[in-house]
Amino acid sequence: MTPTRYAPAFMAVAALLAAVLAAAQHHDACETAQQAFSECVPYVVGEEPAVTPNCCRGLGDISDMGDTAAQRGALCACILSEVKAAGGGRMEHGRAAGLAATCKVPIGFIPTKPDFNCST
């Protein structure tokens, strides 16, 4: 038997493993982003009067995670689901839109309203 006989099967297993690892990394990144943004949720939904230092640190961590447009869209969707779940669907547009400036963090993919389109 030649080694090339098993090459297609090996490639299929390698592709499957790569897909599983990519899905696990996405899940981990989503959980990390949600945890980091959870410090901002009380402010964004209007329960806290000011942005906290922990919120700004979390925003900085999230900013470092979004290297590609696809990653930024996925992180945005994760953050949006966190805000909707924790804030009961409420979100104050002005507060969410001003987070980057308030925290001095260059980030452009933070959702600013409950129906925010994270794919753009």
mmCIF file of N, CA and C in Angstrom:
data_model
loop_
_atom_site.group_PDB
_atom_site.id
_atom_site.type_symbol
_atom_site.label_atom_id
_atom_site.label_comp_id
_atom_site.label_asym_id
_atom_site.label_seq_id
_atom_site.Cartn_x
_atom_site.Cartn_y
_atom_site.Cartn_z
ATOM 1 N N MET A 1 0.837 -1.173 0.000
ATOM 2 C CA MET A 1 0.000 0.000 0.000
ATOM 3 C C MET A 1 0.882 1.237 0.000
ATOM 4 N N THR A 2 0.423 2.222 -0.737
ATOM 5 C CA THR A 2 1.203 3.450 -0.836
ATOM 6 C C THR A 2 0.637 4.499 0.109
ATOM 7 N N PRO A 3 1.504 5.397 0.576
ATOM 8 C CA PRO A 3 1.040 6.444 1.477
ATOM 9 C C PRO A 3 0.020 7.372 0.829
ATOM 10 N N THR A 4 0.086 7.543 -0.481
ATOM 11 C CA THR A 4 -0.849 8.454 -1.144
ATOM 12 C C THR A 4 -2.269 7.918 -1.151
ATOM 13 N N ARG A 5 -2.423 6.645 -0.912
ATOM 14 C CA ARG A 5 -3.761 6.058 -0.866
ATOM 15 C C ARG A 5 -4.581 6.657 0.284
ATOM 16 N N TYR A 6 -3.927 6.995 1.369
ATOM 17 C CA TYR A 6 -4.609 7.524 2.547
ATOM 18 C C TYR A 6 -4.642 9.049 2.584
ATOM 19 N N ALA A 7 -4.029 9.680 1.622
ATOM 20 C CA ALA A 7 -3.954 11.139 1.612
ATOM 21 C C ALA A 7 -5.331 11.801 1.624
ATOM 22 N N PRO A 8 -6.304 11.377 0.819
ATOM 23 C CA PRO A 8 -7.619 12.031 0.870
ATOM 24 C C PRO A 8 -8.285 11.912 2.246
ATOM 25 N N ALA A 9 -8.180 10.761 2.862
ATOM 26 C CA ALA A 9 -8.775 10.582 4.191
ATOM 27 C C ALA A 9 -8.067 11.453 5.218
ATOM 28 N N PHE A 10 -6.751 11.504 5.131
ATOM 29 C CA PHE A 10 -5.985 12.344 6.049
ATOM 30 C C PHE A 10 -6.374 13.808 5.885
ATOM 31 N N MET A 11 -6.513 14.255 4.647
ATOM 32 C CA MET A 11 -6.881 15.649 4.385
ATOM 33 C C MET A 11 -8.283 15.951 4.909
ATOM 34 N N ALA A 12 -9.196 15.014 4.787
ATOM 35 C CA ALA A 12 -10.556 15.208 5.289
ATOM 36 C C ALA A 12 -10.560 15.332 6.810
ATOM 37 N N VAL A 13 -9.798 14.490 7.470
ATOM 38 C CA VAL A 13 -9.702 14.556 8.933
ATOM 39 C C VAL A 13 -9.060 15.871 9.359
ATOM 40 N N ALA A 14 -8.018 16.291 8.666
ATOM 41 C CA ALA A 14 -7.344 17.550 8.987
ATOM 42 C C ALA A 14 -8.288 18.731 8.797
ATOM 43 N N ALA A 15 -9.071 18.726 7.739
ATOM 44 C CA ALA A 15 -10.025 19.809 7.492
ATOM 45 C C ALA A 15 -11.100 19.846 8.571
ATOM 46 N N LEU A 16 -11.586 18.691 8.967
ATOM 47 C CA LEU A 16 -12.593 18.613 10.021
ATOM 48 C C LEU A 16 -12.029 19.129 11.341
ATOM 49 N N LEU A 17 -10.822 18.740 11.663
ATOM 50 C CA LEU A 17 -10.178 19.202 12.885
ATOM 51 C C LEU A 17 -9.994 20.715 12.857
ATOM 52 N N ALA A 18 -9.586 21.258 11.734
ATOM 53 C CA ALA A 18 -9.412 22.709 11.608
ATOM 54 C C ALA A 18 -10.740 23.433 11.808
ATOM 55 N N ALA A 19 -11.817 22.889 11.267
ATOM 56 C CA ALA A 19 -13.133 23.502 11.425
ATOM 57 C C ALA A 19 -13.584 23.471 12.883
ATOM 58 N N VAL A 20 -13.347 22.364 13.557
ATOM 59 C CA VAL A 20 -13.720 22.248 14.971
ATOM 60 C C VAL A 20 -12.919 23.236 15.816
ATOM 61 N N LEU A 21 -11.632 23.348 15.555
ATOM 62 C CA LEU A 21 -10.798 24.291 16.302
ATOM 63 C C LEU A 21 -11.224 25.727 16.050
ATOM 64 N N ALA A 22 -11.556 26.062 14.813
ATOM 65 C CA ALA A 22 -12.006 27.421 14.492
ATOM 66 C C ALA A 22 -13.308 27.739 15.218
ATOM 67 N N ALA A 23 -14.224 26.790 15.261
ATOM 68 C CA ALA A 23 -15.488 27.002 15.964
ATOM 69 C C ALA A 23 -15.252 27.189 17.460
ATOM 70 N N ALA A 24 -14.351 26.428 18.029
ATOM 71 C CA ALA A 24 -14.037 26.559 19.456
ATOM 72 C C ALA A 24 -13.404 27.909 19.747
ATOM 73 N N GLN A 25 -12.523 28.371 18.876
ATOM 74 C CA GLN A 25 -11.890 29.674 19.074
ATOM 75 C C GLN A 25 -12.926 30.784 18.992
ATOM 76 N N HIS A 26 -13.874 30.683 18.037
ATOM 77 C CA HIS A 26 -14.930 31.690 17.918
ATOM 78 C C HIS A 26 -15.761 31.722 19.192
ATOM 79 N N HIS A 27 -16.119 30.552 19.712
ATOM 80 C CA HIS A 27 -16.917 30.478 20.934
ATOM 81 C C HIS A 27 -16.163 31.118 22.097
ATOM 82 N N ASP A 28 -14.879 30.824 22.220
ATOM 83 C CA ASP A 28 -14.066 31.405 23.288
ATOM 84 C C ASP A 28 -13.977 32.916 23.142
ATOM 85 N N ALA A 29 -13.779 33.409 21.916
ATOM 86 C CA ALA A 29 -13.686 34.850 21.680
ATOM 87 C C ALA A 29 -15.007 35.527 22.019
ATOM 88 N N CYS A 30 -16.101 34.883 21.683
ATOM 89 C CA CYS A 30 -17.415 35.439 21.988
ATOM 90 C C CYS A 30 -17.613 35.543 23.498
ATOM 91 N N GLU A 31 -17.310 34.492 24.208
ATOM 92 C CA GLU A 31 -17.445 34.519 25.670
ATOM 93 C C GLU A 31 -16.546 35.580 26.289
ATOM 94 N N THR A 32 -15.330 35.709 25.774
ATOM 95 C CA THR A 32 -14.396 36.713 26.280
ATOM 96 C C THR A 32 -14.942 38.114 26.041
ATOM 97 N N ALA A 33 -15.462 38.361 24.846
ATOM 98 C CA ALA A 33 -16.014 39.679 24.520
ATOM 99 C C ALA A 33 -17.232 39.985 25.383
ATOM 100 N N GLN A 34 -18.094 39.006 25.574
ATOM 101 C CA GLN A 34 -19.274 39.224 26.407
ATOM 102 C C GLN A 34 -18.882 39.524 27.850
ATOM 103 N N GLN A 35 -17.916 38.803 28.356
ATOM 104 C CA GLN A 35 -17.456 39.036 29.724
ATOM 105 C C GLN A 35 -16.843 40.427 29.846
ATOM 106 N N ALA A 36 -16.022 40.809 28.879
ATOM 107 C CA ALA A 36 -15.380 42.126 28.917
ATOM 108 C C ALA A 36 -16.415 43.242 28.821
ATOM 109 N N PHE A 37 -17.414 43.066 27.975
ATOM 110 C CA PHE A 37 -18.414 44.120 27.787
ATOM 111 C C PHE A 37 -19.442 44.142 28.909
ATOM 112 N N SER A 38 -19.530 43.076 29.681
ATOM 113 C CA SER A 38 -20.518 43.035 30.763
ATOM 114 C C SER A 38 -20.318 44.181 31.748
ATOM 115 N N GLU A 39 -19.100 44.692 31.840
ATOM 116 C CA GLU A 39 -18.823 45.834 32.719
ATOM 117 C C GLU A 39 -19.443 47.123 32.176
ATOM 118 N N CYS A 40 -19.742 47.153 30.876
ATOM 119 C CA CYS A 40 -20.318 48.345 30.242
ATOM 120 C C CYS A 40 -21.843 48.303 30.192
ATOM 121 N N VAL A 41 -22.416 47.131 30.312
ATOM 122 C CA VAL A 41 -23.858 46.970 30.133
ATOM 123 C C VAL A 41 -24.677 47.864 31.063
ATOM 124 N N PRO A 42 -24.375 47.938 32.361
ATOM 125 C CA PRO A 42 -25.203 48.798 33.218
ATOM 126 C C PRO A 42 -25.239 50.257 32.744
ATOM 127 N N TYR A 43 -24.128 50.750 32.231
ATOM 128 C CA TYR A 43 -24.100 52.117 31.710
ATOM 129 C C TYR A 43 -24.898 52.222 30.411
ATOM 130 N N VAL A 44 -24.679 51.286 29.504
ATOM 131 C CA VAL A 44 -25.317 51.327 28.184
ATOM 132 C C VAL A 44 -26.841 51.219 28.282
ATOM 133 N N VAL A 45 -27.343 50.488 29.257
ATOM 134 C CA VAL A 45 -28.796 50.337 29.396
ATOM 135 C C VAL A 45 -29.406 51.384 30.326
ATOM 136 N N GLY A 46 -28.589 52.284 30.848
ATOM 137 C CA GLY A 46 -29.098 53.388 31.647
ATOM 138 C C GLY A 46 -29.222 53.131 33.127
ATOM 139 N N GLU A 47 -28.606 52.076 33.628
ATOM 140 C CA GLU A 47 -28.688 51.768 35.054
ATOM 141 C C GLU A 47 -27.583 52.433 35.863
ATOM 142 N N GLU A 48 -26.498 52.813 35.225
ATOM 143 C CA GLU A 48 -25.381 53.477 35.903
ATOM 144 C C GLU A 48 -25.186 54.860 35.290
ATOM 145 N N PRO A 49 -24.818 55.851 36.102
ATOM 146 C CA PRO A 49 -24.688 57.212 35.580
ATOM 147 C C PRO A 49 -23.403 57.480 34.801
ATOM 148 N N ALA A 50 -22.390 56.647 34.980
ATOM 149 C CA ALA A 50 -21.103 56.921 34.330
ATOM 150 C C ALA A 50 -20.421 55.622 33.907
ATOM 151 N N VAL A 51 -19.521 55.774 32.945
ATOM 152 C CA VAL A 51 -18.701 54.650 32.484
ATOM 153 C C VAL A 51 -17.663 54.343 33.562
ATOM 154 N N THR A 52 -17.447 53.078 33.847
ATOM 155 C CA THR A 52 -16.466 52.690 34.858
ATOM 156 C C THR A 52 -15.111 52.398 34.213
ATOM 157 N N PRO A 53 -14.032 52.477 34.983
ATOM 158 C CA PRO A 53 -12.719 52.091 34.452
ATOM 159 C C PRO A 53 -12.693 50.646 33.954
ATOM 160 N N ASN A 54 -13.416 49.750 34.630
ATOM 161 C CA ASN A 54 -13.468 48.354 34.179
ATOM 162 C C ASN A 54 -14.130 48.230 32.813
ATOM 163 N N CYS A 55 -15.125 49.050 32.554
ATOM 164 C CA CYS A 55 -15.770 49.058 31.239
ATOM 165 C C CYS A 55 -14.750 49.455 30.180
ATOM 166 N N CYS A 56 -13.999 50.502 30.433
ATOM 167 C CA CYS A 56 -13.005 50.964 29.455
ATOM 168 C C CYS A 56 -11.907 49.929 29.236
ATOM 169 N N ARG A 57 -11.486 49.255 30.301
ATOM 170 C CA ARG A 57 -10.496 48.182 30.138
ATOM 171 C C ARG A 57 -11.064 47.058 29.273
ATOM 172 N N GLY A 58 -12.295 46.688 29.531
ATOM 173 C CA GLY A 58 -12.942 45.647 28.741
ATOM 174 C C GLY A 58 -13.084 46.047 27.286
ATOM 175 N N LEU A 59 -13.414 47.305 27.046
ATOM 176 C CA LEU A 59 -13.537 47.801 25.677
ATOM 177 C C LEU A 59 -12.195 47.731 24.961
ATOM 178 N N GLY A 60 -11.124 48.050 25.672
ATOM 179 C CA GLY A 60 -9.783 47.936 25.092
ATOM 180 C C GLY A 60 -9.440 46.499 24.745
ATOM 181 N N ASP A 61 -9.821 45.580 25.619
ATOM 182 C CA ASP A 61 -9.576 44.157 25.348
ATOM 183 C C ASP A 61 -10.334 43.706 24.097
ATOM 184 N N ILE A 62 -11.574 44.137 23.979
ATOM 185 C CA ILE A 62 -12.388 43.767 22.814
ATOM 186 C C ILE A 62 -11.795 44.362 21.544
ATOM 187 N N SER A 63 -11.341 45.591 21.624
ATOM 188 C CA SER A 63 -10.750 46.259 20.458
ATOM 189 C C SER A 63 -9.570 45.470 19.915
ATOM 190 N N ASP A 64 -8.780 44.906 20.802
ATOM 191 C CA ASP A 64 -7.606 44.125 20.399
ATOM 192 C C ASP A 64 -7.983 42.799 19.735
ATOM 193 N N MET A 65 -9.211 42.353 19.906
ATOM 194 C CA MET A 65 -9.637 41.054 19.382
ATOM 195 C C MET A 65 -10.125 41.109 17.937
ATOM 196 N N GLY A 66 -10.536 42.268 17.454
ATOM 197 C CA GLY A 66 -11.162 42.366 16.137
ATOM 198 C C GLY A 66 -10.202 42.716 15.027
ATOM 199 N N ASP A 67 -9.418 41.739 14.575
ATOM 200 C CA ASP A 67 -8.421 41.989 13.533
ATOM 201 C C ASP A 67 -9.020 42.049 12.131
ATOM 202 N N THR A 68 -10.043 41.255 11.871
ATOM 203 C CA THR A 68 -10.632 41.208 10.533
ATOM 204 C C THR A 68 -12.091 41.660 10.596
ATOM 205 N N ALA A 69 -12.642 41.982 9.440
ATOM 206 C CA ALA A 69 -14.045 42.393 9.382
ATOM 207 C C ALA A 69 -14.959 41.279 9.894
ATOM 208 N N ALA A 70 -14.646 40.048 9.552
ATOM 209 C CA ALA A 70 -15.460 38.917 10.015
ATOM 210 C C ALA A 70 -15.398 38.791 11.536
ATOM 211 N N GLN A 71 -14.214 38.960 12.112
ATOM 212 C CA GLN A 71 -14.074 38.881 13.570
ATOM 213 C C GLN A 71 -14.838 40.019 14.235
ATOM 214 N N ARG A 72 -14.726 41.223 13.686
ATOM 215 C CA ARG A 72 -15.433 42.367 14.267
ATOM 216 C C ARG A 72 -16.946 42.160 14.210
ATOM 217 N N GLY A 73 -17.451 41.627 13.103
ATOM 218 C CA GLY A 73 -18.885 41.354 12.994
ATOM 219 C C GLY A 73 -19.342 40.314 14.000
ATOM 220 N N ALA A 74 -18.545 39.268 14.170
ATOM 221 C CA ALA A 74 -18.888 38.213 15.129
ATOM 222 C C ALA A 74 -18.844 38.742 16.560
ATOM 223 N N LEU A 75 -17.837 39.543 16.880
ATOM 224 C CA LEU A 75 -17.738 40.117 18.222
ATOM 225 C C LEU A 75 -18.899 41.066 18.485
ATOM 226 N N CYS A 76 -19.250 41.866 17.498
ATOM 227 C CA CYS A 76 -20.385 42.778 17.613
ATOM 228 C C CYS A 76 -21.653 41.994 17.941
ATOM 229 N N ALA A 77 -21.890 40.911 17.219
ATOM 230 C CA ALA A 77 -23.086 40.093 17.457
ATOM 231 C C ALA A 77 -23.075 39.488 18.860
ATOM 232 N N CYS A 78 -21.913 39.069 19.325
ATOM 233 C CA CYS A 78 -21.799 38.517 20.680
ATOM 234 C C CYS A 78 -22.109 39.576 21.727
ATOM 235 N N ILE A 79 -21.570 40.770 21.522
ATOM 236 C CA ILE A 79 -21.808 41.869 22.463
ATOM 237 C C ILE A 79 -23.281 42.253 22.456
ATOM 238 N N LEU A 80 -23.864 42.324 21.271
ATOM 239 C CA LEU A 80 -25.275 42.682 21.159
ATOM 240 C C LEU A 80 -26.149 41.671 21.892
ATOM 241 N N SER A 81 -25.844 40.397 21.768
ATOM 242 C CA SER A 81 -26.646 39.391 22.477
ATOM 243 C C SER A 81 -26.480 39.530 23.986
ATOM 244 N N GLU A 82 -25.284 39.902 24.434
ATOM 245 C CA GLU A 82 -25.046 40.128 25.870
ATOM 246 C C GLU A 82 -25.880 41.301 26.376
ATOM 247 N N VAL A 83 -25.892 42.397 25.630
ATOM 248 C CA VAL A 83 -26.659 43.576 26.040
ATOM 249 C C VAL A 83 -28.149 43.257 26.061
ATOM 250 N N LYS A 84 -28.624 42.572 25.035
ATOM 251 C CA LYS A 84 -30.050 42.228 24.984
ATOM 252 C C LYS A 84 -30.448 41.327 26.151
ATOM 253 N N ALA A 85 -29.613 40.363 26.469
ATOM 254 C CA ALA A 85 -29.927 39.435 27.555
ATOM 255 C C ALA A 85 -29.856 40.124 28.915
ATOM 256 N N ALA A 86 -28.787 40.858 29.142
ATOM 257 C CA ALA A 86 -28.581 41.472 30.456
ATOM 258 C C ALA A 86 -29.411 42.734 30.648
ATOM 259 N N GLY A 87 -29.670 43.435 29.562
ATOM 260 C CA GLY A 87 -30.387 44.706 29.670
ATOM 261 C C GLY A 87 -31.854 44.619 29.330
ATOM 262 N N GLY A 88 -32.351 43.425 29.139
ATOM 263 C CA GLY A 88 -33.762 43.265 28.835
ATOM 264 C C GLY A 88 -34.171 43.906 27.517
ATOM 265 N N GLY A 89 -33.249 43.982 26.570
ATOM 266 C CA GLY A 89 -33.547 44.573 25.268
ATOM 267 C C GLY A 89 -33.409 46.082 25.229
ATOM 268 N N ARG A 90 -33.092 46.687 26.361
ATOM 269 C CA ARG A 90 -32.924 48.144 26.404
ATOM 270 C C ARG A 90 -31.496 48.519 26.043
ATOM 271 N N MET A 91 -31.354 49.663 25.395
ATOM 272 C CA MET A 91 -30.029 50.184 25.080
ATOM 273 C C MET A 91 -30.181 51.668 24.775
ATOM 274 N N GLU A 92 -29.400 52.496 25.437
ATOM 275 C CA GLU A 92 -29.440 53.926 25.180
ATOM 276 C C GLU A 92 -28.415 54.253 24.101
ATOM 277 N N HIS A 93 -28.935 54.644 22.935
ATOM 278 C CA HIS A 93 -28.105 54.861 21.750
ATOM 279 C C HIS A 93 -26.938 55.812 22.027
ATOM 280 N N GLY A 94 -27.200 56.938 22.621
ATOM 281 C CA GLY A 94 -26.146 57.930 22.859
ATOM 282 C C GLY A 94 -25.038 57.407 23.753
ATOM 283 N N ARG A 95 -25.416 56.667 24.754
ATOM 284 C CA ARG A 95 -24.406 56.107 25.656
ATOM 285 C C ARG A 95 -23.545 55.072 24.941
ATOM 286 N N ALA A 96 -24.188 54.177 24.208
ATOM 287 C CA ALA A 96 -23.436 53.145 23.486
ATOM 288 C C ALA A 96 -22.553 53.769 22.413
ATOM 289 N N ALA A 97 -23.089 54.740 21.691
ATOM 290 C CA ALA A 97 -22.329 55.380 20.613
ATOM 291 C C ALA A 97 -21.140 56.171 21.148
ATOM 292 N N GLY A 98 -21.227 56.652 22.372
ATOM 293 C CA GLY A 98 -20.152 57.453 22.943
ATOM 294 C C GLY A 98 -19.106 56.683 23.725
ATOM 295 N N LEU A 99 -19.263 55.379 23.854
ATOM 296 C CA LEU A 99 -18.321 54.589 24.655
ATOM 297 C C LEU A 99 -16.880 54.713 24.174
ATOM 298 N N ALA A 100 -16.664 54.575 22.886
ATOM 299 C CA ALA A 100 -15.295 54.613 22.353
ATOM 300 C C ALA A 100 -14.617 55.936 22.686
ATOM 301 N N ALA A 101 -15.331 57.037 22.497
ATOM 302 C CA ALA A 101 -14.752 58.355 22.784
ATOM 303 C C ALA A 101 -14.537 58.545 24.282
ATOM 304 N N THR A 102 -15.511 58.150 25.075
ATOM 305 C CA THR A 102 -15.394 58.296 26.528
ATOM 306 C C THR A 102 -14.207 57.511 27.066
ATOM 307 N N CYS A 103 -14.026 56.304 26.549
ATOM 308 C CA CYS A 103 -12.941 55.438 27.013
ATOM 309 C C CYS A 103 -11.629 55.673 26.265
ATOM 310 N N LYS A 104 -11.679 56.495 25.221
ATOM 311 C CA LYS A 104 -10.492 56.749 24.391
ATOM 312 C C LYS A 104 -9.932 55.443 23.822
ATOM 313 N N VAL A 105 -10.850 54.615 23.315
ATOM 314 C CA VAL A 105 -10.498 53.328 22.711
ATOM 315 C C VAL A 105 -10.967 53.351 21.260
ATOM 316 N N PRO A 106 -10.052 53.160 20.313
ATOM 317 C CA PRO A 106 -10.454 53.161 18.901
ATOM 318 C C PRO A 106 -11.161 51.855 18.521
ATOM 319 N N ILE A 107 -12.468 51.883 18.615
ATOM 320 C CA ILE A 107 -13.261 50.689 18.308
ATOM 321 C C ILE A 107 -14.531 51.141 17.599
ATOM 322 N N GLY A 108 -14.834 50.532 16.486
ATOM 323 C CA GLY A 108 -15.982 50.965 15.708
ATOM 324 C C GLY A 108 -17.057 49.917 15.527
ATOM 325 N N PHE A 109 -16.987 48.836 16.275
ATOM 326 C CA PHE A 109 -17.970 47.770 16.060
ATOM 327 C C PHE A 109 -18.807 47.466 17.294
ATOM 328 N N ILE A 110 -18.985 48.469 18.146
ATOM 329 C CA ILE A 110 -19.847 48.301 19.311
ATOM 330 C C ILE A 110 -21.282 48.618 18.890
ATOM 331 N N PRO A 111 -22.225 47.713 19.127
ATOM 332 C CA PRO A 111 -23.615 47.991 18.747
ATOM 333 C C PRO A 111 -24.170 49.167 19.546
ATOM 334 N N THR A 112 -24.979 49.986 18.885
ATOM 335 C CA THR A 112 -25.498 51.188 19.528
ATOM 336 C C THR A 112 -27.007 51.179 19.707
ATOM 337 N N LYS A 113 -27.678 50.147 19.214
ATOM 338 C CA LYS A 113 -29.127 50.027 19.386
ATOM 339 C C LYS A 113 -29.502 48.552 19.271
ATOM 340 N N PRO A 114 -30.649 48.170 19.821
ATOM 341 C CA PRO A 114 -31.023 46.754 19.834
ATOM 342 C C PRO A 114 -31.123 46.102 18.453
ATOM 343 N N ASP A 115 -31.436 46.879 17.420
ATOM 344 C CA ASP A 115 -31.539 46.299 16.076
ATOM 345 C C ASP A 115 -30.306 46.624 15.226
ATOM 346 N N PHE A 116 -29.176 46.836 15.881
ATOM 347 C CA PHE A 116 -27.922 47.176 15.197
ATOM 348 C C PHE A 116 -27.526 46.059 14.234
ATOM 349 N N ASN A 117 -27.078 46.435 13.042
ATOM 350 C CA ASN A 117 -26.646 45.466 12.034
ATOM 351 C C ASN A 117 -25.143 45.255 12.167
ATOM 352 N N CYS A 118 -24.749 44.157 12.740
ATOM 353 C CA CYS A 118 -23.331 43.875 12.976
ATOM 354 C C CYS A 118 -22.588 43.418 11.725
ATOM 355 N N SER A 119 -23.290 43.189 10.644
ATOM 356 C CA SER A 119 -22.618 42.711 9.432
ATOM 357 C C SER A 119 -22.086 43.840 8.568
ATOM 358 N N THR A 120 -22.326 45.085 8.961
ATOM 359 C CA THR A 120 -21.812 46.206 8.157
ATOM 360 C C THR A 120 -20.626 46.853 8.807
#
